Coordinates of C-alpha atoms in Angstrom, one line a residue:
X21 CA 86.1 -92.7 153.3
X22 CA 86.1 -90.8 156.6
X23 CA 86.3 -87.0 156.8
X24 CA 88.1 -85.9 159.9
X25 CA 86.9 -82.3 159.5
X26 CA 87.8 -79.1 157.8
X27 CA 91.3 -77.8 157.6
X28 CA 91.3 -74.8 155.4
X29 CA 94.0 -72.4 154.3
X30 CA 92.2 -69.4 155.5
X31 CA 91.6 -70.8 159.0
X32 CA 95.4 -70.7 159.5
X33 CA 96.0 -67.1 158.4
X34 CA 96.0 -65.7 161.9
X35 CA 98.7 -68.1 163.1
X36 CA 102.2 -66.5 163.6
X37 CA 104.7 -67.4 160.9
X38 CA 107.2 -69.9 162.4
X39 CA 110.8 -69.2 162.5
X40 CA 112.6 -70.8 159.6
X41 CA 115.3 -73.2 161.0
X42 CA 118.4 -72.4 159.0
X43 CA 122.0 -72.4 160.3
X44 CA 123.6 -69.1 160.8
X45 CA 127.4 -68.8 160.9
X46 CA 127.6 -65.0 160.9
X47 CA 129.1 -63.2 163.8
X48 CA 126.2 -60.9 164.5
X49 CA 122.6 -61.2 163.4
X50 CA 121.1 -58.6 161.1
X51 CA 117.9 -56.7 162.1
X52 CA 114.9 -58.9 162.4
X53 CA 113.2 -58.0 159.1
X54 CA 116.4 -58.2 157.1
X55 CA 117.4 -61.5 158.7
X56 CA 113.9 -63.0 157.9
X57 CA 114.1 -62.0 154.3
X58 CA 117.6 -63.4 153.9
X59 CA 116.7 -66.6 155.7
X60 CA 113.6 -67.0 153.6
X61 CA 115.6 -66.5 150.4
X62 CA 118.2 -69.1 151.4
X63 CA 115.5 -71.7 152.3
X64 CA 113.8 -71.0 149.0
X65 CA 117.0 -71.5 147.0
X66 CA 117.8 -74.8 148.9
X67 CA 114.4 -76.3 148.6
X68 CA 114.2 -75.1 145.0
X69 CA 117.5 -76.8 144.2
X70 CA 116.2 -80.0 145.7
X71 CA 113.0 -79.9 143.6
X72 CA 115.1 -79.1 140.5
X73 CA 117.3 -82.2 140.8
X74 CA 114.8 -84.6 139.3
X75 CA 114.0 -82.5 136.1
X76 CA 117.7 -81.9 135.7
X77 CA 118.4 -85.6 136.0
X78 CA 115.8 -86.4 133.4
X79 CA 115.9 -83.5 130.9
X80 CA 119.6 -82.7 130.9
X81 CA 120.2 -86.2 129.5
X82 CA 117.7 -86.0 126.7
X83 CA 120.0 -84.4 124.0
X84 CA 122.5 -87.2 124.7
X85 CA 120.2 -90.1 123.9
X86 CA 121.4 -90.6 120.3
X87 CA 125.0 -90.4 121.4
X88 CA 124.4 -93.0 124.2
X89 CA 122.9 -95.3 121.6
X90 CA 126.0 -95.1 119.4
X91 CA 128.5 -95.2 122.3
X92 CA 127.1 -98.3 124.0
X93 CA 126.0 -100.0 120.7
X94 CA 122.5 -100.5 122.0
X95 CA 119.1 -100.2 120.3
X96 CA 117.2 -97.0 120.9
X97 CA 114.4 -98.8 122.7
X98 CA 117.0 -100.2 125.3
X99 CA 118.4 -96.7 125.9
X100 CA 114.9 -95.3 126.3
X101 CA 114.7 -97.6 129.4
X102 CA 117.2 -95.4 131.1
X103 CA 114.5 -92.7 131.2
X104 CA 111.7 -95.1 132.3
X105 CA 113.7 -96.6 135.1
X106 CA 114.8 -93.2 136.4
X107 CA 111.1 -92.0 136.4
X108 CA 110.0 -95.2 138.1
X109 CA 112.7 -94.8 140.7
X110 CA 111.6 -91.3 141.5
X111 CA 108.0 -92.5 141.9
X112 CA 108.8 -95.5 144.2
X113 CA 111.6 -93.7 146.1
X114 CA 109.2 -91.2 147.5
X115 CA 107.1 -93.9 149.1
X116 CA 110.2 -95.0 151.0
X117 CA 111.8 -91.7 151.9
X118 CA 108.5 -90.0 153.0
X119 CA 107.7 -92.3 155.9
X120 CA 111.5 -92.4 156.8
X121 CA 111.5 -88.6 157.2
X122 CA 108.4 -88.8 159.5
X123 CA 110.3 -91.3 161.8
X124 CA 113.8 -89.9 161.7
X125 CA 113.4 -86.3 160.8
X126 CA 114.1 -84.5 157.5
X127 CA 117.9 -84.1 157.5
X128 CA 119.1 -87.7 157.9
X129 CA 117.0 -89.3 155.1
X130 CA 117.7 -86.2 152.9
X131 CA 121.5 -86.4 153.3
X132 CA 121.6 -90.1 152.9
X133 CA 119.5 -89.8 149.7
X134 CA 121.7 -87.1 148.3
X135 CA 124.9 -89.1 149.0
X136 CA 123.4 -92.1 147.2
X137 CA 122.3 -89.9 144.4
X138 CA 125.9 -88.6 144.0
X139 CA 127.3 -92.1 143.9
X140 CA 124.7 -93.4 141.5
X141 CA 125.2 -90.5 139.1
X142 CA 129.0 -91.0 139.2
X143 CA 128.4 -94.6 138.3
X144 CA 126.3 -93.5 135.3
X145 CA 129.2 -91.5 134.0
X146 CA 131.4 -94.7 133.8
X147 CA 128.7 -97.2 132.8
X148 CA 130.3 -99.8 130.5
X149 CA 127.0 -100.9 128.8
X150 CA 123.3 -100.0 128.6
X151 CA 122.2 -102.6 131.2
X152 CA 124.6 -101.2 133.8
X153 CA 123.4 -97.7 132.9
X154 CA 119.8 -98.7 133.3
X155 CA 120.4 -100.1 136.8
X156 CA 122.4 -97.0 137.8
X157 CA 119.6 -94.7 136.6
X158 CA 117.1 -96.7 138.7
X159 CA 119.2 -96.1 141.8
X160 CA 119.7 -92.5 140.8
X161 CA 115.9 -92.0 140.6
X162 CA 115.3 -93.7 143.9
X163 CA 117.8 -91.5 145.7
X164 CA 116.8 -88.3 143.8
X165 CA 113.3 -88.8 145.1
X166 CA 114.5 -87.7 148.5
X167 CA 114.8 -84.1 147.4
X168 CA 111.2 -83.9 146.0
X169 CA 109.4 -85.5 148.9
X170 CA 111.4 -83.9 151.8
X171 CA 111.3 -80.4 150.2
X172 CA 107.5 -80.6 150.4
X173 CA 107.5 -81.9 153.9
X174 CA 109.9 -79.2 155.0
X175 CA 107.6 -76.6 153.6
X176 CA 104.7 -78.1 155.6
X177 CA 106.9 -78.1 158.8
X178 CA 107.7 -74.4 158.4
X179 CA 104.6 -72.9 157.0
X180 CA 100.8 -73.0 157.4
X181 CA 97.8 -71.8 155.4
X182 CA 98.4 -68.8 153.1
X183 CA 102.2 -68.7 153.7
X184 CA 102.5 -72.3 152.6
X185 CA 100.5 -71.7 149.4
X186 CA 102.7 -68.7 148.6
X187 CA 105.9 -70.7 149.2
X188 CA 104.7 -73.5 146.9
X189 CA 104.0 -70.9 144.2
X190 CA 107.5 -69.6 144.6
X191 CA 109.0 -73.1 144.3
X192 CA 107.1 -73.4 141.0
X193 CA 109.3 -70.6 139.7
X194 CA 112.3 -72.9 140.0
X195 CA 110.7 -76.2 139.2
X196 CA 109.1 -74.7 136.1
X197 CA 112.3 -73.2 134.8
X198 CA 114.4 -76.3 135.4
X199 CA 112.8 -78.5 132.6
X200 CA 113.4 -75.6 130.1
X201 CA 117.0 -74.9 131.1
X202 CA 118.0 -78.6 131.5
X203 CA 118.0 -79.6 127.8
X204 CA 119.7 -76.4 126.8
X205 CA 122.4 -77.0 129.4
X206 CA 122.8 -80.6 128.3
X207 CA 123.2 -79.5 124.7
X208 CA 125.9 -77.1 125.6
X209 CA 127.7 -79.7 127.6
X210 CA 127.7 -82.0 124.6
X211 CA 129.5 -79.3 122.6
X212 CA 132.6 -79.7 124.7
X213 CA 132.4 -83.3 125.9
X214 CA 130.4 -86.6 125.4
X215 CA 127.3 -87.9 127.1
X216 CA 129.3 -89.0 130.1
X217 CA 130.1 -85.4 130.8
X218 CA 126.4 -84.7 131.5
X219 CA 126.5 -87.1 134.4
X220 CA 129.8 -85.6 135.6
X221 CA 128.1 -82.2 135.8
X222 CA 125.1 -83.7 137.6
X223 CA 127.5 -85.3 140.1
X224 CA 129.1 -81.9 140.8
X225 CA 125.6 -80.3 141.2
X226 CA 124.7 -83.1 143.7
X227 CA 127.9 -82.6 145.7
X228 CA 127.4 -78.8 145.9
X229 CA 123.7 -79.1 146.9
X230 CA 124.5 -81.7 149.5
X231 CA 127.1 -79.5 151.1
X232 CA 124.7 -76.6 151.2
X233 CA 122.0 -78.8 152.8
X234 CA 124.5 -80.1 155.3
X235 CA 125.7 -76.6 156.3
X236 CA 122.6 -74.5 156.0
X237 CA 119.4 -76.5 156.4
X238 CA 118.6 -77.5 160.0
X239 CA 116.1 -80.1 161.1
X240 CA 112.5 -78.9 160.8
X241 CA 110.7 -81.8 162.4
X242 CA 111.2 -81.8 166.2
X243 CA 111.5 -85.2 168.0
X244 CA 108.2 -84.9 169.7
X245 CA 106.4 -84.8 166.4
X246 CA 108.1 -87.8 164.9
X247 CA 106.5 -91.2 164.4
X248 CA 107.6 -94.4 166.1
X249 CA 107.3 -97.8 164.6
X250 CA 108.5 -99.5 161.4
X251 CA 106.9 -100.5 158.1
X252 CA 103.6 -101.5 159.7
X253 CA 103.2 -98.1 161.3
X254 CA 104.1 -96.3 158.0
X255 CA 101.5 -98.3 156.1
X256 CA 98.9 -97.6 158.8
X257 CA 99.7 -93.9 158.5
X258 CA 99.3 -94.0 154.7
X259 CA 96.1 -96.0 155.0
X260 CA 94.7 -93.3 157.3
X261 CA 95.7 -90.6 154.8
X262 CA 94.2 -92.3 151.8
X263 CA 90.9 -93.0 153.7
X264 CA 90.6 -89.3 154.5
X265 CA 88.1 -88.4 151.7
X266 CA 89.2 -84.8 151.4
X267 CA 93.0 -85.6 151.3
X268 CA 92.3 -88.4 148.7
X269 CA 90.3 -85.9 146.7
X270 CA 93.1 -83.4 146.4
X271 CA 95.6 -86.2 145.8
X272 CA 93.6 -87.4 142.8
X273 CA 93.0 -83.9 141.5
X274 CA 96.8 -83.3 141.5
X275 CA 97.5 -86.7 139.9
X276 CA 94.9 -86.3 137.1
X277 CA 96.0 -82.7 136.4
X278 CA 99.6 -83.8 136.2
X279 CA 98.6 -86.6 133.9
X280 CA 97.1 -84.1 131.5
X281 CA 100.3 -82.1 131.6
X282 CA 102.4 -85.2 131.1
X283 CA 100.3 -86.1 128.0
X284 CA 101.3 -82.7 126.6
X285 CA 105.0 -83.3 127.4
X286 CA 105.0 -86.7 125.8
X287 CA 103.0 -85.9 122.7
X288 CA 103.8 -82.3 121.9
X289 CA 107.1 -83.0 120.1
X290 CA 105.3 -85.2 117.5
X291 CA 102.2 -82.9 117.4
X292 CA 104.1 -79.7 116.8
X293 CA 106.9 -81.1 114.6
X294 CA 105.4 -84.1 112.7
X295 CA 101.8 -83.0 112.3
X296 CA 102.2 -79.2 112.0
X297 CA 105.7 -79.3 110.4
X298 CA 107.4 -77.0 112.9
X299 CA 111.1 -77.1 113.3
X300 CA 112.9 -78.3 116.5
X301 CA 113.8 -74.7 117.3
X302 CA 110.1 -73.6 117.0
X303 CA 109.0 -76.5 119.2
X304 CA 111.7 -75.5 121.8
X305 CA 110.5 -71.9 121.7
X306 CA 106.8 -72.9 122.1
X307 CA 107.7 -75.2 125.0
X308 CA 109.7 -72.4 126.6
X309 CA 106.8 -70.0 126.2
X310 CA 104.4 -72.4 127.8
X311 CA 106.8 -73.0 130.7
X312 CA 107.1 -69.3 131.2
X313 CA 103.3 -69.1 131.3
X314 CA 103.1 -71.7 134.0
X315 CA 105.7 -69.9 136.1
X316 CA 104.0 -66.5 135.6
X317 CA 100.6 -67.7 136.5
X318 CA 102.1 -69.5 139.5
X319 CA 103.7 -66.2 140.7
X320 CA 100.4 -64.3 140.1
X321 CA 98.7 -66.9 142.2
X322 CA 101.3 -66.7 145.0
X323 CA 101.8 -62.9 145.0
X324 CA 98.3 -61.6 144.2
X325 CA 95.6 -64.2 144.6
X326 CA 96.6 -66.2 147.8
X327 CA 95.3 -64.5 150.8
X328 CA 92.6 -62.6 148.8
X329 CA 90.9 -65.5 147.1
X330 CA 90.3 -68.9 148.7
X331 CA 92.5 -71.7 147.5
X332 CA 89.5 -73.7 146.4
X333 CA 88.3 -70.8 144.2
X334 CA 91.7 -70.6 142.6
X335 CA 91.8 -74.4 142.1
X336 CA 88.3 -74.3 140.5
X337 CA 89.4 -71.6 138.1
X338 CA 92.5 -73.5 137.2
X339 CA 90.6 -76.8 136.6
X340 CA 88.0 -74.9 134.5
X341 CA 90.7 -73.5 132.3
X342 CA 92.4 -76.8 131.9
X343 CA 89.1 -78.5 131.0
X344 CA 88.2 -75.8 128.5
X345 CA 91.6 -76.0 126.9
X346 CA 91.4 -79.8 126.7
X347 CA 88.0 -79.7 125.1
X348 CA 89.1 -77.1 122.6
X349 CA 92.2 -79.2 121.7
X350 CA 90.0 -82.2 121.2
X351 CA 87.6 -80.4 118.9
X352 CA 90.5 -78.9 116.9
X353 CA 92.4 -82.2 116.6
X354 CA 89.2 -84.0 115.5
X355 CA 88.6 -81.6 112.7
X356 CA 85.4 -80.1 114.0
X357 CA 86.5 -76.6 113.0
X358 CA 88.2 -77.9 109.8
X359 CA 91.9 -77.7 109.4
X360 CA 93.4 -75.4 112.0
X361 CA 96.9 -74.1 111.9
X362 CA 99.7 -74.3 114.5
X363 CA 98.7 -71.0 116.3
X364 CA 95.3 -72.2 117.6
X365 CA 96.7 -75.5 118.8
X366 CA 99.7 -73.8 120.4
X367 CA 97.3 -71.4 122.2
X368 CA 95.3 -74.3 123.6
X369 CA 98.4 -76.0 124.8
X370 CA 99.6 -72.7 126.4
X371 CA 96.4 -72.3 128.4
X372 CA 96.5 -76.0 129.5
X373 CA 100.1 -75.8 130.7
X374 CA 100.0 -72.3 132.2
X375 CA 96.8 -73.2 134.3
X376 CA 98.9 -75.7 136.2
X377 CA 100.4 -72.7 138.0
X378 CA 97.0 -72.3 139.6
X379 CA 96.2 -76.0 140.2
X380 CA 99.4 -77.6 141.6
X381 CA 100.2 -75.2 144.5
X382 CA 96.6 -75.2 145.6
X383 CA 96.2 -79.0 145.6
X384 CA 99.6 -79.5 147.4
X385 CA 98.7 -76.9 150.0
X386 CA 95.1 -78.1 150.7
X387 CA 96.3 -81.7 150.9
X388 CA 99.2 -81.0 153.3
X389 CA 97.1 -78.7 155.5
X390 CA 95.3 -81.8 156.7
X391 CA 98.5 -83.8 157.4
X392 CA 100.7 -81.9 159.8
X393 CA 101.0 -85.2 161.8
X394 CA 102.5 -87.1 158.7
X395 CA 103.8 -84.5 156.2
X396 CA 106.5 -86.9 154.9
X397 CA 104.1 -89.7 154.2
X398 CA 101.5 -87.3 152.7
X399 CA 104.2 -85.7 150.5
X400 CA 105.2 -89.2 149.3
X401 CA 101.7 -90.1 148.4
X402 CA 101.3 -86.9 146.5
X403 CA 104.5 -87.3 144.6
X404 CA 104.2 -91.0 143.8
X405 CA 100.6 -90.6 142.6
X406 CA 101.5 -87.8 140.1
X407 CA 104.5 -89.6 138.7
X408 CA 102.7 -92.9 138.3
X409 CA 99.7 -91.2 136.7
X410 CA 102.0 -89.4 134.4
X411 CA 103.7 -92.7 133.5
X412 CA 100.3 -94.2 132.7
X413 CA 99.2 -91.3 130.5
X414 CA 102.5 -91.1 128.5
X415 CA 102.1 -94.2 126.3
X416 CA 98.4 -93.6 125.7
X417 CA 99.0 -90.4 123.7
X418 CA 100.7 -92.4 120.9
X419 CA 98.2 -95.3 120.8
X420 CA 97.0 -94.2 117.3
X421 CA 100.4 -93.4 115.9
X422 CA 102.3 -90.2 115.4
X423 CA 100.0 -88.8 112.6
X424 CA 97.2 -87.6 114.8
X425 CA 96.8 -85.4 117.9
X426 CA 93.4 -86.9 118.9
X427 CA 94.8 -89.4 121.4
X428 CA 96.7 -86.6 123.2
X429 CA 93.5 -84.5 123.4
X430 CA 91.4 -87.4 124.5
X431 CA 93.8 -88.3 127.3
X432 CA 93.9 -84.6 128.4
X433 CA 90.1 -84.2 128.3
X434 CA 89.5 -87.4 130.3
X435 CA 92.1 -86.4 132.9
X436 CA 90.7 -82.9 133.2
X437 CA 87.1 -84.2 133.6
X438 CA 88.3 -86.8 136.2
X439 CA 90.1 -84.1 138.1
X440 CA 87.0 -81.9 138.2
X441 CA 84.9 -85.0 139.3
X442 CA 87.3 -85.7 142.2
X443 CA 87.2 -82.0 143.2
X444 CA 83.4 -81.9 143.3
X445 CA 82.8 -85.4 144.5
X446 CA 85.5 -85.8 147.2
X447 CA 86.9 -82.4 148.2
X448 CA 83.4 -80.8 148.4
X449 CA 84.7 -77.3 149.3
X450 CA 81.1 -75.9 149.8
X451 CA 80.4 -78.6 152.4
X452 CA 83.5 -77.7 154.4
X453 CA 82.5 -74.0 154.2
X454 CA 79.2 -74.8 155.8
X455 CA 80.8 -76.8 158.5
X456 CA 83.4 -74.1 159.4
X457 CA 80.6 -71.4 159.4
X458 CA 78.3 -73.5 161.7
X459 CA 81.0 -74.1 164.3
X460 CA 82.2 -70.5 164.2
X461 CA 85.8 -71.4 163.6
X462 CA 86.1 -69.6 160.3
X463 CA 83.5 -67.2 159.1
X464 CA 85.3 -66.6 155.8
X465 CA 85.9 -70.3 155.2
X466 CA 87.5 -71.9 152.2
X467 CA 84.7 -71.0 149.9
X468 CA 84.1 -72.2 146.4

């Protein structure tokens, strides 16, 4: 793979922070500092809402699965496909929308995607049978992918270096809370209506978010930076990104780390409740605590570490913690320490999930720093790889049945070690430090 040269977070610290392109309908602008803060908050809420749409679409629906099975008179396995197709749609949709946004700008594909998402979600609410619902969920996932991929691309358009890393950490506050809140919100909706009401609420959320995007989020990709050409040009761009050794390294680190997290999400209900005998309420509480840990560590990363510690150092620490947690979980689940209770296992899972708050913002930032010329395509590759790797990891955790946590720990351990191998073998942060020091462009460098 070719290495086009270093592009580190720290080398961009001295660049002026670009103006955030958001519409302003007010009669008179506020003072510069106040206006900047308000604009930044508005953009954060809009992009955070876009990144929250996929977890809301997936997790708000979870409490309704038994009711859907009864209502549509379908087997549970068939109804489970409504989750699988939505996840597959979100993965594949990013590959389509990302290059479109590099060619036509961010707003047009985003608004088209949101309108299609609204229509598909409304169709889900009136689906007459499981097959119809499965098809509508596929379209919902394909369209909902626009929010994920374009939100990342917009961040790349607006920010550089340290500012981008901080913004990604802030987005994790919303994307980390959404999966926790979504099932609770879905459960409350089911108290007053049936499962179709969940999709009605999702439709309303889609309409409101689309109106806000239309009114308040202006185009962030100027015409002179857009790509010409059709499918061939898009594939050529993606090939160029994948053959960039360093970009591919960060992409794989992100994908394998997410696979370790998805292994936890898929297996933890059985591990906590079936093996350790915890109640559903205890499991929900532990899942919530772990999500809070992820959010808090992400905020510590964005508010304290970024700008003081190189992104690669933060990433190395995060990968080290994930690997240690995965190894500890494997040893405990294999009985090396004898029978361990719920608390040690829960502690290992907490460390693994919370450490993602260090890993995911750093990998996204380092990958996108190299791709200002094709942020949409790069964002699509990042998103698709993580979703697909998570989909591969999910069935592996139950390969030995529901009575053992060993498969979950093995998958997590393998994914963590592969992430570390990609970081060391492809990203090679020490090599880029030497290059940047030799040419004098960055004495501080992105050091490991």
